[in-house]
Amino acid sequence: MGKYLDSFKKGIETADGKINDRINKDVTIGEDYGEDDDEDFNEKGGFNDYDDVGIQPTQKPESFHHFILENQYKDLERSIRGFKDVFDKRTQTWVTKRKELHCFTDEEAEGILRMAQSHLATDIKLATMSPEVFGKMMNLLFEQLENYFYRIAEYRYGRYNKFTKDGVLIDVLYDIQGKMKDENKKILIELYNRIWANYSRAIGGKENKLTHDSV
């Protein structure tokens, strides 16, 4: 904990020095001056040396809040993308392989992951929400997610059927479609449970208070 505070104080001291240097510069407002008069200022109106003034990117791995708030959902991502762990008897190790058949295409999986990231963002936990609003929001979110997954399962799983080269339907593979729909529903529940847990931390500002207390 001490090293984060020391880093923060160092950044403040550096920023103060920068500000004092700028105040001491004798520049007249409206005066026509060239680029050499302010080397740190770029043509877009911003400073080039961000590190020198103590500005840090959001959610840096070294940040204290990163370890408190970061959501880990690599296992969920693997489910959505269709990867699984298989034990290799030859090497006596676990290896990650992609399923031969999966309920989502790469494009569909990417869309679901983008949606997951927006609902699993760490700053959501720092909001303040009443229990009533939380309940209504969760019902609404589940309806939206269920509809999204349902449309994929009911209108796009015909791709597993057998077709000729000309696109003529030969056979409807109901058994495979059924397995894909079961997998679809399993991932929907996994995703919703993670979203529910993330939003629940905002009830009454609980996470906000605990995070500040821990700092």
JSON list of C-alpha atoms in Angstrom, two decimals:
[
{"chain": "A", "resi": 1, "resn": "MET", "atom": "CA", "xyz": [0.00, 0.00, 0.00]},
{"chain": "A", "resi": 2, "resn": "GLY", "atom": "CA", "xyz": [2.87, 2.35, 0.87]},
{"chain": "A", "resi": 3, "resn": "LYS", "atom": "CA", "xyz": [4.41, 2.21, -2.59]},
{"chain": "A", "resi": 4, "resn": "TYR", "atom": "CA", "xyz": [1.18, 3.40, -4.21]},
{"chain": "A", "resi": 5, "resn": "LEU", "atom": "CA", "xyz": [0.97, 6.40, -1.88]},
{"chain": "A", "resi": 6, "resn": "ASP", "atom": "CA", "xyz": [4.66, 7.21, -2.48]},
{"chain": "A", "resi": 7, "resn": "SER", "atom": "CA", "xyz": [4.08, 7.03, -6.24]},
{"chain": "A", "resi": 8, "resn": "PHE", "atom": "CA", "xyz": [1.04, 9.29, -5.93]},
{"chain": "A", "resi": 9, "resn": "LYS", "atom": "CA", "xyz": [2.94, 11.87, -3.81]},
{"chain": "A", "resi": 10, "resn": "LYS", "atom": "CA", "xyz": [5.84, 11.85, -6.27]},
{"chain": "A", "resi": 11, "resn": "GLY", "atom": "CA", "xyz": [3.43, 12.51, -9.11]},
{"chain": "A", "resi": 12, "resn": "ILE", "atom": "CA", "xyz": [1.90, 15.45, -7.24]},
{"chain": "A", "resi": 13, "resn": "GLU", "atom": "CA", "xyz": [5.32, 16.97, -6.52]},
{"chain": "A", "resi": 14, "resn": "THR", "atom": "CA", "xyz": [6.32, 16.63, -10.16]},
{"chain": "A", "resi": 15, "resn": "ALA", "atom": "CA", "xyz": [3.06, 18.21, -11.31]},
{"chain": "A", "resi": 16, "resn": "ASP", "atom": "CA", "xyz": [3.55, 21.12, -8.87]},
{"chain": "A", "resi": 17, "resn": "GLY", "atom": "CA", "xyz": [6.99, 21.72, -10.27]},
{"chain": "A", "resi": 18, "resn": "LYS", "atom": "CA", "xyz": [5.62, 21.80, -13.80]},
{"chain": "A", "resi": 19, "resn": "ILE", "atom": "CA", "xyz": [2.90, 24.26, -12.85]},
{"chain": "A", "resi": 20, "resn": "ASN", "atom": "CA", "xyz": [5.36, 26.57, -11.09]},
{"chain": "A", "resi": 21, "resn": "ASP", "atom": "CA", "xyz": [7.65, 26.54, -14.12]},
{"chain": "A", "resi": 22, "resn": "ARG", "atom": "CA", "xyz": [4.76, 27.59, -16.35]},
{"chain": "A", "resi": 23, "resn": "ILE", "atom": "CA", "xyz": [3.64, 30.33, -13.97]},
{"chain": "A", "resi": 24, "resn": "ASN", "atom": "CA", "xyz": [7.17, 31.75, -13.94]},
{"chain": "A", "resi": 25, "resn": "LYS", "atom": "CA", "xyz": [7.26, 31.97, -17.74]},
{"chain": "A", "resi": 26, "resn": "ASP", "atom": "CA", "xyz": [6.83, 35.54, -18.95]},
{"chain": "A", "resi": 27, "resn": "VAL", "atom": "CA", "xyz": [4.34, 35.01, -21.80]},
{"chain": "A", "resi": 28, "resn": "THR", "atom": "CA", "xyz": [1.92, 37.73, -22.82]},
{"chain": "A", "resi": 29, "resn": "ILE", "atom": "CA", "xyz": [-1.64, 36.66, -23.68]},
{"chain": "A", "resi": 30, "resn": "GLY", "atom": "CA", "xyz": [-2.27, 37.03, -27.39]},
{"chain": "A", "resi": 31, "resn": "GLU", "atom": "CA", "xyz": [1.42, 37.28, -28.21]},
{"chain": "A", "resi": 32, "resn": "ASP", "atom": "CA", "xyz": [2.48, 35.50, -31.39]},
{"chain": "A", "resi": 33, "resn": "TYR", "atom": "CA", "xyz": [5.03, 32.87, -30.42]},
{"chain": "A", "resi": 34, "resn": "GLY", "atom": "CA", "xyz": [6.40, 29.78, -32.15]},
{"chain": "A", "resi": 35, "resn": "GLU", "atom": "CA", "xyz": [6.61, 26.12, -31.20]},
{"chain": "A", "resi": 36, "resn": "ASP", "atom": "CA", "xyz": [9.96, 26.59, -29.44]},
{"chain": "A", "resi": 37, "resn": "ASP", "atom": "CA", "xyz": [8.32, 28.75, -26.75]},
{"chain": "A", "resi": 38, "resn": "ASP", "atom": "CA", "xyz": [6.35, 25.75, -25.46]},
{"chain": "A", "resi": 39, "resn": "GLU", "atom": "CA", "xyz": [7.90, 22.45, -26.43]},
{"chain": "A", "resi": 40, "resn": "ASP", "atom": "CA", "xyz": [5.55, 20.40, -24.24]},
{"chain": "A", "resi": 41, "resn": "PHE", "atom": "CA", "xyz": [2.40, 21.57, -26.01]},
{"chain": "A", "resi": 42, "resn": "ASN", "atom": "CA", "xyz": [1.40, 19.68, -29.15]},
{"chain": "A", "resi": 43, "resn": "GLU", "atom": "CA", "xyz": [-0.55, 20.99, -32.11]},
{"chain": "A", "resi": 44, "resn": "LYS", "atom": "CA", "xyz": [-3.80, 19.38, -30.90]},
{"chain": "A", "resi": 45, "resn": "GLY", "atom": "CA", "xyz": [-3.74, 21.43, -27.70]},
{"chain": "A", "resi": 46, "resn": "GLY", "atom": "CA", "xyz": [-2.42, 18.83, -25.28]},
{"chain": "A", "resi": 47, "resn": "PHE", "atom": "CA", "xyz": [0.76, 18.02, -23.41]},
{"chain": "A", "resi": 48, "resn": "ASN", "atom": "CA", "xyz": [3.13, 15.43, -24.82]},
{"chain": "A", "resi": 49, "resn": "ASP", "atom": "CA", "xyz": [4.87, 14.44, -21.58]},
{"chain": "A", "resi": 50, "resn": "TYR", "atom": "CA", "xyz": [1.93, 12.88, -19.69]},
{"chain": "A", "resi": 51, "resn": "ASP", "atom": "CA", "xyz": [4.16, 10.80, -17.42]},
{"chain": "A", "resi": 52, "resn": "ASP", "atom": "CA", "xyz": [6.04, 13.88, -16.24]},
{"chain": "A", "resi": 53, "resn": "VAL", "atom": "CA", "xyz": [2.92, 15.49, -14.81]},
{"chain": "A", "resi": 54, "resn": "GLY", "atom": "CA", "xyz": [1.72, 12.39, -12.98]},
{"chain": "A", "resi": 55, "resn": "ILE", "atom": "CA", "xyz": [-1.19, 11.48, -15.29]},
{"chain": "A", "resi": 56, "resn": "GLN", "atom": "CA", "xyz": [-1.69, 7.70, -15.39]},
{"chain": "A", "resi": 57, "resn": "PRO", "atom": "CA", "xyz": [-3.82, 5.57, -17.72]},
{"chain": "A", "resi": 58, "resn": "THR", "atom": "CA", "xyz": [-7.02, 4.20, -16.20]},
{"chain": "A", "resi": 59, "resn": "GLN", "atom": "CA", "xyz": [-6.81, 0.78, -14.52]},
{"chain": "A", "resi": 60, "resn": "LYS", "atom": "CA", "xyz": [-3.03, 0.42, -14.68]},
{"chain": "A", "resi": 61, "resn": "PRO", "atom": "CA", "xyz": [-1.93, -3.02, -13.44]},
{"chain": "A", "resi": 62, "resn": "GLU", "atom": "CA", "xyz": [0.13, -1.28, -10.72]},
{"chain": "A", "resi": 63, "resn": "SER", "atom": "CA", "xyz": [-2.84, 0.66, -9.42]},
{"chain": "A", "resi": 64, "resn": "PHE", "atom": "CA", "xyz": [-4.30, -0.30, -6.04]},
{"chain": "A", "resi": 65, "resn": "HIS", "atom": "CA", "xyz": [-7.87, 0.01, -7.32]},
{"chain": "A", "resi": 66, "resn": "HIS", "atom": "CA", "xyz": [-7.04, -2.35, -10.18]},
{"chain": "A", "resi": 67, "resn": "PHE", "atom": "CA", "xyz": [-6.56, -5.24, -7.77]},
{"chain": "A", "resi": 68, "resn": "ILE", "atom": "CA", "xyz": [-9.68, -4.38, -5.78]},
{"chain": "A", "resi": 69, "resn": "LEU", "atom": "CA", "xyz": [-12.13, -3.83, -8.60]},
{"chain": "A", "resi": 70, "resn": "GLU", "atom": "CA", "xyz": [-10.93, -5.79, -11.62]},
{"chain": "A", "resi": 71, "resn": "ASN", "atom": "CA", "xyz": [-13.40, -8.41, -12.79]},
{"chain": "A", "resi": 72, "resn": "GLN", "atom": "CA", "xyz": [-11.90, -11.73, -13.85]},
{"chain": "A", "resi": 73, "resn": "TYR", "atom": "CA", "xyz": [-14.01, -13.50, -16.45]},
{"chain": "A", "resi": 74, "resn": "LYS", "atom": "CA", "xyz": [-11.56, -15.39, -18.64]},
{"chain": "A", "resi": 75, "resn": "ASP", "atom": "CA", "xyz": [-13.51, -18.60, -18.00]},
{"chain": "A", "resi": 76, "resn": "LEU", "atom": "CA", "xyz": [-16.67, -16.89, -19.30]},
{"chain": "A", "resi": 77, "resn": "GLU", "atom": "CA", "xyz": [-14.83, -15.67, -22.38]},
{"chain": "A", "resi": 78, "resn": "ARG", "atom": "CA", "xyz": [-13.61, -19.19, -23.08]},
{"chain": "A", "resi": 79, "resn": "SER", "atom": "CA", "xyz": [-17.18, -20.50, -22.89]},
{"chain": "A", "resi": 80, "resn": "ILE", "atom": "CA", "xyz": [-18.45, -17.80, -25.24]},
{"chain": "A", "resi": 81, "resn": "ARG", "atom": "CA", "xyz": [-15.65, -18.37, -27.76]},
{"chain": "A", "resi": 82, "resn": "GLY", "atom": "CA", "xyz": [-15.98, -22.15, -27.61]},
{"chain": "A", "resi": 83, "resn": "PHE", "atom": "CA", "xyz": [-12.70, -23.25, -26.01]},
{"chain": "A", "resi": 84, "resn": "LYS", "atom": "CA", "xyz": [-12.25, -26.11, -23.56]},
{"chain": "A", "resi": 85, "resn": "ASP", "atom": "CA", "xyz": [-9.47, -27.79, -21.56]},
{"chain": "A", "resi": 86, "resn": "VAL", "atom": "CA", "xyz": [-8.59, -31.33, -22.60]},
{"chain": "A", "resi": 87, "resn": "PHE", "atom": "CA", "xyz": [-6.19, -33.64, -20.79]},
{"chain": "A", "resi": 88, "resn": "ASP", "atom": "CA", "xyz": [-3.43, -34.90, -23.08]},
{"chain": "A", "resi": 89, "resn": "LYS", "atom": "CA", "xyz": [-2.51, -38.40, -21.90]},
{"chain": "A", "resi": 90, "resn": "ARG", "atom": "CA", "xyz": [0.64, -38.40, -24.01]},
{"chain": "A", "resi": 91, "resn": "THR", "atom": "CA", "xyz": [2.15, -35.31, -22.37]},
{"chain": "A", "resi": 92, "resn": "GLN", "atom": "CA", "xyz": [0.19, -35.64, -19.10]},
{"chain": "A", "resi": 93, "resn": "THR", "atom": "CA", "xyz": [-0.81, -31.99, -19.34]},
{"chain": "A", "resi": 94, "resn": "TRP", "atom": "CA", "xyz": [-3.98, -29.98, -19.87]},
{"chain": "A", "resi": 95, "resn": "VAL", "atom": "CA", "xyz": [-4.24, -28.27, -23.25]},
{"chain": "A", "resi": 96, "resn": "THR", "atom": "CA", "xyz": [-6.77, -25.75, -24.53]},
{"chain": "A", "resi": 97, "resn": "LYS", "atom": "CA", "xyz": [-8.63, -26.73, -27.68]},
{"chain": "A", "resi": 98, "resn": "ARG", "atom": "CA", "xyz": [-11.47, -25.29, -29.67]},
{"chain": "A", "resi": 99, "resn": "LYS", "atom": "CA", "xyz": [-14.71, -27.23, -29.90]},
{"chain": "A", "resi": 100, "resn": "GLU", "atom": "CA", "xyz": [-15.50, -28.72, -33.31]},
{"chain": "A", "resi": 101, "resn": "LEU", "atom": "CA", "xyz": [-19.08, -27.45, -33.03]},
{"chain": "A", "resi": 102, "resn": "HIS", "atom": "CA", "xyz": [-20.03, -24.36, -31.05]},
{"chain": "A", "resi": 103, "resn": "CYS", "atom": "CA", "xyz": [-23.29, -22.51, -30.51]},
{"chain": "A", "resi": 104, "resn": "PHE", "atom": "CA", "xyz": [-21.82, -19.16, -31.66]},
{"chain": "A", "resi": 105, "resn": "THR", "atom": "CA", "xyz": [-19.86, -18.10, -34.70]},
{"chain": "A", "resi": 106, "resn": "ASP", "atom": "CA", "xyz": [-16.76, -15.94, -34.17]},
{"chain": "A", "resi": 107, "resn": "GLU", "atom": "CA", "xyz": [-18.77, -12.83, -35.04]},
{"chain": "A", "resi": 108, "resn": "GLU", "atom": "CA", "xyz": [-21.58, -13.71, -32.65]},
{"chain": "A", "resi": 109, "resn": "ALA", "atom": "CA", "xyz": [-19.12, -14.51, -29.85]},
{"chain": "A", "resi": 110, "resn": "GLU", "atom": "CA", "xyz": [-17.36, -11.19, -30.39]},
{"chain": "A", "resi": 111, "resn": "GLY", "atom": "CA", "xyz": [-20.67, -9.32, -30.14]},
{"chain": "A", "resi": 112, "resn": "ILE", "atom": "CA", "xyz": [-21.60, -11.10, -26.91]},
{"chain": "A", "resi": 113, "resn": "LEU", "atom": "CA", "xyz": [-18.18, -10.36, -25.40]},
{"chain": "A", "resi": 114, "resn": "ARG", "atom": "CA", "xyz": [-18.47, -6.65, -26.22]},
{"chain": "A", "resi": 115, "resn": "MET", "atom": "CA", "xyz": [-21.85, -6.69, -24.47]},
{"chain": "A", "resi": 116, "resn": "ALA", "atom": "CA", "xyz": [-20.38, -8.57, -21.51]},
{"chain": "A", "resi": 117, "resn": "GLN", "atom": "CA", "xyz": [-17.56, -6.05, -21.14]},
{"chain": "A", "resi": 118, "resn": "SER", "atom": "CA", "xyz": [-19.99, -3.15, -20.93]},
{"chain": "A", "resi": 119, "resn": "HIS", "atom": "CA", "xyz": [-21.99, -4.82, -18.13]},
{"chain": "A", "resi": 120, "resn": "LEU", "atom": "CA", "xyz": [-18.96, -6.19, -16.28]},
{"chain": "A", "resi": 121, "resn": "ALA", "atom": "CA", "xyz": [-17.08, -2.89, -16.21]},
{"chain": "A", "resi": 122, "resn": "THR", "atom": "CA", "xyz": [-15.51, -2.21, -12.82]},
{"chain": "A", "resi": 123, "resn": "ASP", "atom": "CA", "xyz": [-16.87, 1.32, -12.50]},
{"chain": "A", "resi": 124, "resn": "ILE", "atom": "CA", "xyz": [-20.44, -0.03, -12.41]},
{"chain": "A", "resi": 125, "resn": "LYS", "atom": "CA", "xyz": [-19.72, -1.33, -8.91]},
{"chain": "A", "resi": 126, "resn": "LEU", "atom": "CA", "xyz": [-18.86, 2.18, -7.75]},
{"chain": "A", "resi": 127, "resn": "ALA", "atom": "CA", "xyz": [-22.33, 3.52, -8.55]},
{"chain": "A", "resi": 128, "resn": "THR", "atom": "CA", "xyz": [-25.11, 3.93, -6.00]},
{"chain": "A", "resi": 129, "resn": "MET", "atom": "CA", "xyz": [-28.34, 2.06, -6.63]},
{"chain": "A", "resi": 130, "resn": "SER", "atom": "CA", "xyz": [-31.42, 1.33, -4.55]},
{"chain": "A", "resi": 131, "resn": "PRO", "atom": "CA", "xyz": [-32.64, -2.28, -4.15]},
{"chain": "A", "resi": 132, "resn": "GLU", "atom": "CA", "xyz": [-35.81, -1.40, -6.09]},
{"chain": "A", "resi": 133, "resn": "VAL", "atom": "CA", "xyz": [-33.90, -0.01, -9.05]},
{"chain": "A", "resi": 134, "resn": "PHE", "atom": "CA", "xyz": [-31.52, -2.98, -8.96]},
{"chain": "A", "resi": 135, "resn": "GLY", "atom": "CA", "xyz": [-34.39, -5.47, -9.19]},
{"chain": "A", "resi": 136, "resn": "LYS", "atom": "CA", "xyz": [-36.03, -3.65, -12.11]},
{"chain": "A", "resi": 137, "resn": "MET", "atom": "CA", "xyz": [-32.72, -3.31, -13.94]},
{"chain": "A", "resi": 138, "resn": "MET", "atom": "CA", "xyz": [-31.90, -7.00, -13.55]},
{"chain": "A", "resi": 139, "resn": "ASN", "atom": "CA", "xyz": [-35.31, -8.02, -14.90]},
{"chain": "A", "resi": 140, "resn": "LEU", "atom": "CA", "xyz": [-34.86, -5.72, -17.87]},
{"chain": "A", "resi": 141, "resn": "LEU", "atom": "CA", "xyz": [-31.33, -6.91, -18.56]},
{"chain": "A", "resi": 142, "resn": "PHE", "atom": "CA", "xyz": [-32.36, -10.56, -18.42]},
{"chain": "A", "resi": 143, "resn": "GLU", "atom": "CA", "xyz": [-35.17, -9.95, -20.90]},
{"chain": "A", "resi": 144, "resn": "GLN", "atom": "CA", "xyz": [-32.76, -8.23, -23.27]},
{"chain": "A", "resi": 145, "resn": "LEU", "atom": "CA", "xyz": [-30.11, -10.94, -22.96]},
{"chain": "A", "resi": 146, "resn": "GLU", "atom": "CA", "xyz": [-32.64, -13.74, -23.31]},
{"chain": "A", "resi": 147, "resn": "ASN", "atom": "CA", "xyz": [-34.07, -12.18, -26.46]},
{"chain": "A", "resi": 148, "resn": "TYR", "atom": "CA", "xyz": [-30.60, -11.71, -27.92]},
{"chain": "A", "resi": 149, "resn": "PHE", "atom": "CA", "xyz": [-29.58, -15.33, -27.27]},
{"chain": "A", "resi": 150, "resn": "TYR", "atom": "CA", "xyz": [-33.00, -16.63, -28.36]},
{"chain": "A", "resi": 151, "resn": "ARG", "atom": "CA", "xyz": [-32.75, -14.96, -31.76]},
{"chain": "A", "resi": 152, "resn": "ILE", "atom": "CA", "xyz": [-29.39, -16.63, -32.36]},
{"chain": "A", "resi": 153, "resn": "ALA", "atom": "CA", "xyz": [-30.72, -20.03, -31.31]},
{"chain": "A", "resi": 154, "resn": "GLU", "atom": "CA", "xyz": [-33.99, -19.91, -33.24]},
{"chain": "A", "resi": 155, "resn": "TYR", "atom": "CA", "xyz": [-33.05, -18.07, -36.41]},
{"chain": "A", "resi": 156, "resn": "ARG", "atom": "CA", "xyz": [-29.39, -18.92, -37.04]},
{"chain": "A", "resi": 157, "resn": "TYR", "atom": "CA", "xyz": [-28.89, -22.53, -36.02]},
{"chain": "A", "resi": 158, "resn": "GLY", "atom": "CA", "xyz": [-30.05, -23.73, -39.43]},
{"chain": "A", "resi": 159, "resn": "ARG", "atom": "CA", "xyz": [-26.38, -23.46, -40.37]},
{"chain": "A", "resi": 160, "resn": "TYR", "atom": "CA", "xyz": [-25.84, -26.88, -38.76]},
{"chain": "A", "resi": 161, "resn": "ASN", "atom": "CA", "xyz": [-28.17, -28.59, -41.22]},
{"chain": "A", "resi": 162, "resn": "LYS", "atom": "CA", "xyz": [-26.93, -30.45, -44.28]},
{"chain": "A", "resi": 163, "resn": "PHE", "atom": "CA", "xyz": [-27.01, -28.62, -47.60]},
{"chain": "A", "resi": 164, "resn": "THR", "atom": "CA", "xyz": [-25.88, -29.32, -51.15]},
{"chain": "A", "resi": 165, "resn": "LYS", "atom": "CA", "xyz": [-23.28, -27.14, -52.83]},
{"chain": "A", "resi": 166, "resn": "ASP", "atom": "CA", "xyz": [-26.16, -25.20, -54.36]},
{"chain": "A", "resi": 167, "resn": "GLY", "atom": "CA", "xyz": [-27.65, -24.47, -50.94]},
{"chain": "A", "resi": 168, "resn": "VAL", "atom": "CA", "xyz": [-30.48, -26.98, -51.15]},
{"chain": "A", "resi": 169, "resn": "LEU", "atom": "CA", "xyz": [-31.49, -28.39, -47.76]},
{"chain": "A", "resi": 170, "resn": "ILE", "atom": "CA", "xyz": [-30.85, -32.12, -47.45]},
{"chain": "A", "resi": 171, "resn": "ASP", "atom": "CA", "xyz": [-31.44, -32.87, -43.78]},
{"chain": "A", "resi": 172, "resn": "VAL", "atom": "CA", "xyz": [-32.43, -30.97, -40.63]},
{"chain": "A", "resi": 173, "resn": "LEU", "atom": "CA", "xyz": [-30.08, -31.97, -37.81]},
{"chain": "A", "resi": 174, "resn": "TYR", "atom": "CA", "xyz": [-32.41, -31.52, -34.85]},
{"chain": "A", "resi": 175, "resn": "ASP", "atom": "CA", "xyz": [-30.11, -33.35, -32.44]},
{"chain": "A", "resi": 176, "resn": "ILE", "atom": "CA", "xyz": [-27.20, -31.00, -33.11]},
{"chain": "A", "resi": 177, "resn": "GLN", "atom": "CA", "xyz": [-29.46, -27.95, -32.99]},
{"chain": "A", "resi": 178, "resn": "GLY", "atom": "CA", "xyz": [-30.78, -29.16, -29.63]},
{"chain": "A", "resi": 179, "resn": "LYS", "atom": "CA", "xyz": [-27.26, -29.49, -28.21]},
{"chain": "A", "resi": 180, "resn": "MET", "atom": "CA", "xyz": [-26.35, -26.02, -29.47]},
{"chain": "A", "resi": 181, "resn": "LYS", "atom": "CA", "xyz": [-29.48, -24.52, -27.90]},
{"chain": "A", "resi": 182, "resn": "ASP", "atom": "CA", "xyz": [-28.62, -26.15, -24.56]},
{"chain": "A", "resi": 183, "resn": "GLU", "atom": "CA", "xyz": [-25.11, -24.68, -24.75]},
{"chain": "A", "resi": 184, "resn": "ASN", "atom": "CA", "xyz": [-26.60, -21.31, -25.68]},
{"chain": "A", "resi": 185, "resn": "LYS", "atom": "CA", "xyz": [-28.81, -21.30, -22.58]},
{"chain": "A", "resi": 186, "resn": "LYS", "atom": "CA", "xyz": [-25.94, -22.44, -20.33]},
{"chain": "A", "resi": 187, "resn": "ILE", "atom": "CA", "xyz": [-23.77, -19.51, -21.44]},
{"chain": "A", "resi": 188, "resn": "LEU", "atom": "CA", "xyz": [-26.70, -17.11, -21.07]},
{"chain": "A", "resi": 189, "resn": "ILE", "atom": "CA", "xyz": [-27.05, -18.13, -17.41]},
{"chain": "A", "resi": 190, "resn": "GLU", "atom": "CA", "xyz": [-23.28, -17.85, -16.84]},
{"chain": "A", "resi": 191, "resn": "LEU", "atom": "CA", "xyz": [-23.23, -14.34, -18.29]},
{"chain": "A", "resi": 192, "resn": "TYR", "atom": "CA", "xyz": [-26.33, -13.17, -16.43]},
{"chain": "A", "resi": 193, "resn": "ASN", "atom": "CA", "xyz": [-24.99, -14.43, -13.08]},
{"chain": "A", "resi": 194, "resn": "ARG", "atom": "CA", "xyz": [-21.77, -12.45, -13.57]},
{"chain": "A", "resi": 195, "resn": "ILE", "atom": "CA", "xyz": [-23.71, -9.33, -14.53]},
{"chain": "A", "resi": 196, "resn": "TRP", "atom": "CA", "xyz": [-26.04, -9.75, -11.54]},
{"chain": "A", "resi": 197, "resn": "ALA", "atom": "CA", "xyz": [-23.07, -10.07, -9.18]},
{"chain": "A", "resi": 198, "resn": "ASN", "atom": "CA", "xyz": [-21.35, -7.00, -10.65]},
{"chain": "A", "resi": 199, "resn": "TYR", "atom": "CA", "xyz": [-24.41, -4.74, -10.44]},
{"chain": "A", "resi": 200, "resn": "SER", "atom": "CA", "xyz": [-25.31, -5.99, -6.97]},
{"chain": "A", "resi": 201, "resn": "ARG", "atom": "CA", "xyz": [-22.16, -4.36, -5.56]},
{"chain": "A", "resi": 202, "resn": "ALA", "atom": "CA", "xyz": [-23.71, -0.96, -6.35]},
{"chain": "A", "resi": 203, "resn": "ILE", "atom": "CA", "xyz": [-26.74, -1.50, -4.08]},
{"chain": "A", "resi": 204, "resn": "GLY", "atom": "CA", "xyz": [-26.64, 1.28, -1.51]},
{"chain": "A", "resi": 205, "resn": "GLY", "atom": "CA", "xyz": [-23.18, 2.32, -2.74]},
{"chain": "A", "resi": 206, "resn": "LYS", "atom": "CA", "xyz": [-21.67, -0.69, -0.95]},
{"chain": "A", "resi": 207, "resn": "GLU", "atom": "CA", "xyz": [-18.61, -1.15, -3.16]},
{"chain": "A", "resi": 208, "resn": "ASN", "atom": "CA", "xyz": [-17.95, 2.59, -3.29]},
{"chain": "A", "resi": 209, "resn": "LYS", "atom": "CA", "xyz": [-17.81, 2.79, 0.50]},
{"chain": "A", "resi": 210, "resn": "LEU", "atom": "CA", "xyz": [-15.75, -0.38, 0.97]},
{"chain": "A", "resi": 211, "resn": "THR", "atom": "CA", "xyz": [-13.24, 0.68, -1.68]},
{"chain": "A", "resi": 212, "resn": "HIS", "atom": "CA", "xyz": [-12.71, 4.11, -0.15]},
{"chain": "A", "resi": 213, "resn": "ASP", "atom": "CA", "xyz": [-12.44, 2.62, 3.33]},
{"chain": "A", "resi": 214, "resn": "SER", "atom": "CA", "xyz": [-9.79, 0.17, 2.14]},
{"chain": "A", "resi": 215, "resn": "VAL", "atom": "CA", "xyz": [-7.76, 2.99, 0.61]}
]
